[in-house]
Amino acid sequence: MCYLFKTSSTLSITNTNRKNISNKINYFIKSSFHFFGWKRKIFFFYYLIKYINFISI
């Protein structure tokens, strides 16, 4: 019973961490939208996707 409770509590902690990370990413994207223009943003995402694909291979 105690073990179950511990695992559930750690799961909830990881969920909150994920939410915080996703919020930070969303905030970064929104702030960078104000910072850069639309075209630069599209190019940035294009190169980011290419870079991720290069890493995954």
Short mmCIF file of N, CA and C in Angstrom, two decimals:
data_model
loop_
_atom_site.label_atom_id
_atom_site.label_comp_id
_atom_site.label_asym_id
_atom_site.label_seq_id
_atom_site.Cartn_x
_atom_site.Cartn_y
_atom_site.Cartn_z
N MET A 1 0.83 -1.20 0.00
CA MET A 1 0.00 0.00 0.00
C MET A 1 0.87 1.26 0.00
N CYS A 2 1.88 1.28 0.84
CA CYS A 2 2.77 2.43 0.92
C CYS A 2 3.52 2.61 -0.40
N TYR A 3 3.95 1.48 -0.99
CA TYR A 3 4.67 1.53 -2.27
C TYR A 3 3.81 2.15 -3.36
N LEU A 4 2.55 1.73 -3.40
CA LEU A 4 1.61 2.28 -4.38
C LEU A 4 1.49 3.79 -4.22
N PHE A 5 1.34 4.23 -3.01
CA PHE A 5 1.20 5.66 -2.76
C PHE A 5 2.43 6.43 -3.23
N LYS A 6 3.61 5.87 -2.96
CA LYS A 6 4.85 6.52 -3.38
C LYS A 6 4.93 6.65 -4.89
N THR A 7 4.61 5.59 -5.61
CA THR A 7 4.68 5.64 -7.07
C THR A 7 3.69 6.65 -7.63
N SER A 8 2.49 6.70 -7.06
CA SER A 8 1.49 7.65 -7.55
C SER A 8 1.94 9.08 -7.29
N SER A 9 2.57 9.33 -6.13
CA SER A 9 3.04 10.68 -5.82
C SER A 9 4.15 11.09 -6.77
N THR A 10 5.06 10.18 -7.10
CA THR A 10 6.14 10.52 -8.02
C THR A 10 5.58 10.78 -9.42
N LEU A 11 4.57 10.01 -9.81
CA LEU A 11 3.93 10.23 -11.10
C LEU A 11 3.32 11.63 -11.18
N SER A 12 2.63 12.02 -10.11
CA SER A 12 2.02 13.35 -10.10
C SER A 12 3.09 14.44 -10.18
N ILE A 13 4.23 14.22 -9.53
CA ILE A 13 5.32 15.19 -9.59
C ILE A 13 5.84 15.32 -11.02
N THR A 14 6.02 14.19 -11.71
CA THR A 14 6.51 14.25 -13.09
C THR A 14 5.48 14.95 -13.98
N ASN A 15 4.19 14.72 -13.73
CA ASN A 15 3.16 15.39 -14.51
C ASN A 15 3.23 16.90 -14.33
N THR A 16 3.42 17.36 -13.10
CA THR A 16 3.51 18.81 -12.87
C THR A 16 4.77 19.36 -13.52
N ASN A 17 5.86 18.62 -13.47
CA ASN A 17 7.09 19.06 -14.13
C ASN A 17 6.88 19.18 -15.63
N ARG A 18 6.18 18.20 -16.21
CA ARG A 18 5.89 18.26 -17.64
C ARG A 18 5.05 19.48 -17.98
N LYS A 19 4.06 19.76 -17.15
CA LYS A 19 3.23 20.94 -17.38
C LYS A 19 4.07 22.21 -17.32
N ASN A 20 4.95 22.30 -16.33
CA ASN A 20 5.82 23.47 -16.22
C ASN A 20 6.72 23.61 -17.43
N ILE A 21 7.28 22.49 -17.88
CA ILE A 21 8.17 22.52 -19.05
C ILE A 21 7.39 22.96 -20.29
N SER A 22 6.20 22.39 -20.49
CA SER A 22 5.40 22.76 -21.66
C SER A 22 4.99 24.22 -21.60
N ASN A 23 4.67 24.71 -20.39
CA ASN A 23 4.33 26.13 -20.24
C ASN A 23 5.52 27.01 -20.60
N LYS A 24 6.71 26.60 -20.16
CA LYS A 24 7.92 27.35 -20.49
C LYS A 24 8.16 27.37 -21.99
N ILE A 25 7.96 26.21 -22.64
CA ILE A 25 8.15 26.12 -24.09
C ILE A 25 7.14 27.02 -24.80
N ASN A 26 5.86 26.96 -24.36
CA ASN A 26 4.83 27.82 -24.95
C ASN A 26 5.16 29.29 -24.78
N TYR A 27 5.64 29.64 -23.59
CA TYR A 27 6.01 31.03 -23.31
C TYR A 27 7.17 31.46 -24.21
N PHE A 28 8.15 30.57 -24.38
CA PHE A 28 9.30 30.87 -25.24
C PHE A 28 8.84 31.09 -26.68
N ILE A 29 7.94 30.23 -27.15
CA ILE A 29 7.44 30.35 -28.52
C ILE A 29 6.68 31.67 -28.69
N LYS A 30 5.82 31.99 -27.72
CA LYS A 30 5.05 33.23 -27.80
C LYS A 30 5.96 34.45 -27.77
N SER A 31 6.94 34.45 -26.85
CA SER A 31 7.84 35.59 -26.74
C SER A 31 8.70 35.73 -27.99
N SER A 32 9.12 34.59 -28.56
CA SER A 32 9.94 34.66 -29.77
C SER A 32 9.10 35.09 -30.97
N PHE A 33 7.79 34.82 -30.94
CA PHE A 33 6.92 35.34 -32.01
C PHE A 33 6.94 36.86 -32.00
N HIS A 34 6.93 37.46 -30.83
CA HIS A 34 7.01 38.91 -30.75
C HIS A 34 8.39 39.39 -31.16
N PHE A 35 9.39 38.60 -30.84
CA PHE A 35 10.78 39.00 -31.08
C PHE A 35 11.12 38.93 -32.56
N PHE A 36 10.79 37.81 -33.19
CA PHE A 36 11.12 37.60 -34.60
C PHE A 36 9.92 37.87 -35.48
N GLY A 37 10.20 37.91 -36.79
CA GLY A 37 9.11 37.99 -37.76
C GLY A 37 8.57 36.61 -38.07
N TRP A 38 7.50 36.57 -38.88
CA TRP A 38 6.88 35.30 -39.24
C TRP A 38 7.82 34.42 -40.05
N LYS A 39 8.46 35.02 -41.04
CA LYS A 39 9.31 34.23 -41.93
C LYS A 39 10.48 33.61 -41.19
N ARG A 40 11.10 34.39 -40.31
CA ARG A 40 12.22 33.86 -39.52
C ARG A 40 11.76 32.71 -38.66
N LYS A 41 10.54 32.82 -38.09
CA LYS A 41 10.00 31.77 -37.24
C LYS A 41 9.83 30.48 -38.04
N ILE A 42 9.29 30.59 -39.24
CA ILE A 42 9.08 29.41 -40.08
C ILE A 42 10.42 28.76 -40.42
N PHE A 43 11.42 29.57 -40.77
CA PHE A 43 12.74 29.03 -41.07
C PHE A 43 13.35 28.37 -39.84
N PHE A 44 13.15 28.99 -38.69
CA PHE A 44 13.68 28.43 -37.44
C PHE A 44 13.09 27.04 -37.18
N PHE A 45 11.76 26.92 -37.32
CA PHE A 45 11.13 25.63 -37.11
C PHE A 45 11.58 24.61 -38.14
N TYR A 46 11.76 25.07 -39.39
CA TYR A 46 12.21 24.19 -40.46
C TYR A 46 13.59 23.61 -40.14
N TYR A 47 14.51 24.47 -39.74
CA TYR A 47 15.85 24.00 -39.41
C TYR A 47 15.86 23.17 -38.13
N LEU A 48 14.99 23.53 -37.17
CA LEU A 48 14.89 22.75 -35.94
C LEU A 48 14.43 21.33 -36.24
N ILE A 49 13.43 21.18 -37.10
CA ILE A 49 12.93 19.85 -37.48
C ILE A 49 14.02 19.07 -38.22
N LYS A 50 14.74 19.75 -39.12
CA LYS A 50 15.83 19.08 -39.84
C LYS A 50 16.89 18.61 -38.86
N TYR A 51 17.21 19.46 -37.88
CA TYR A 51 18.23 19.14 -36.89
C TYR A 51 17.80 17.93 -36.04
N ILE A 52 16.53 17.91 -35.63
CA ILE A 52 16.00 16.79 -34.85
C ILE A 52 16.04 15.50 -35.66
N ASN A 53 15.68 15.59 -36.93
CA ASN A 53 15.73 14.41 -37.80
C ASN A 53 17.16 13.92 -37.96
N PHE A 54 18.09 14.85 -38.06
CA PHE A 54 19.51 14.50 -38.18
C PHE A 54 20.00 13.77 -36.93
N ILE A 55 19.55 14.22 -35.74
CA ILE A 55 19.95 13.57 -34.48
C ILE A 55 19.34 12.18 -34.39
N SER A 56 18.08 12.05 -34.80
CA SER A 56 17.38 10.77 -34.61
C SER A 56 17.92 9.67 -35.53
N ILE A 57 18.55 10.05 -36.63
CA ILE A 57 19.06 9.03 -37.58
C ILE A 57 20.27 8.31 -36.96
#
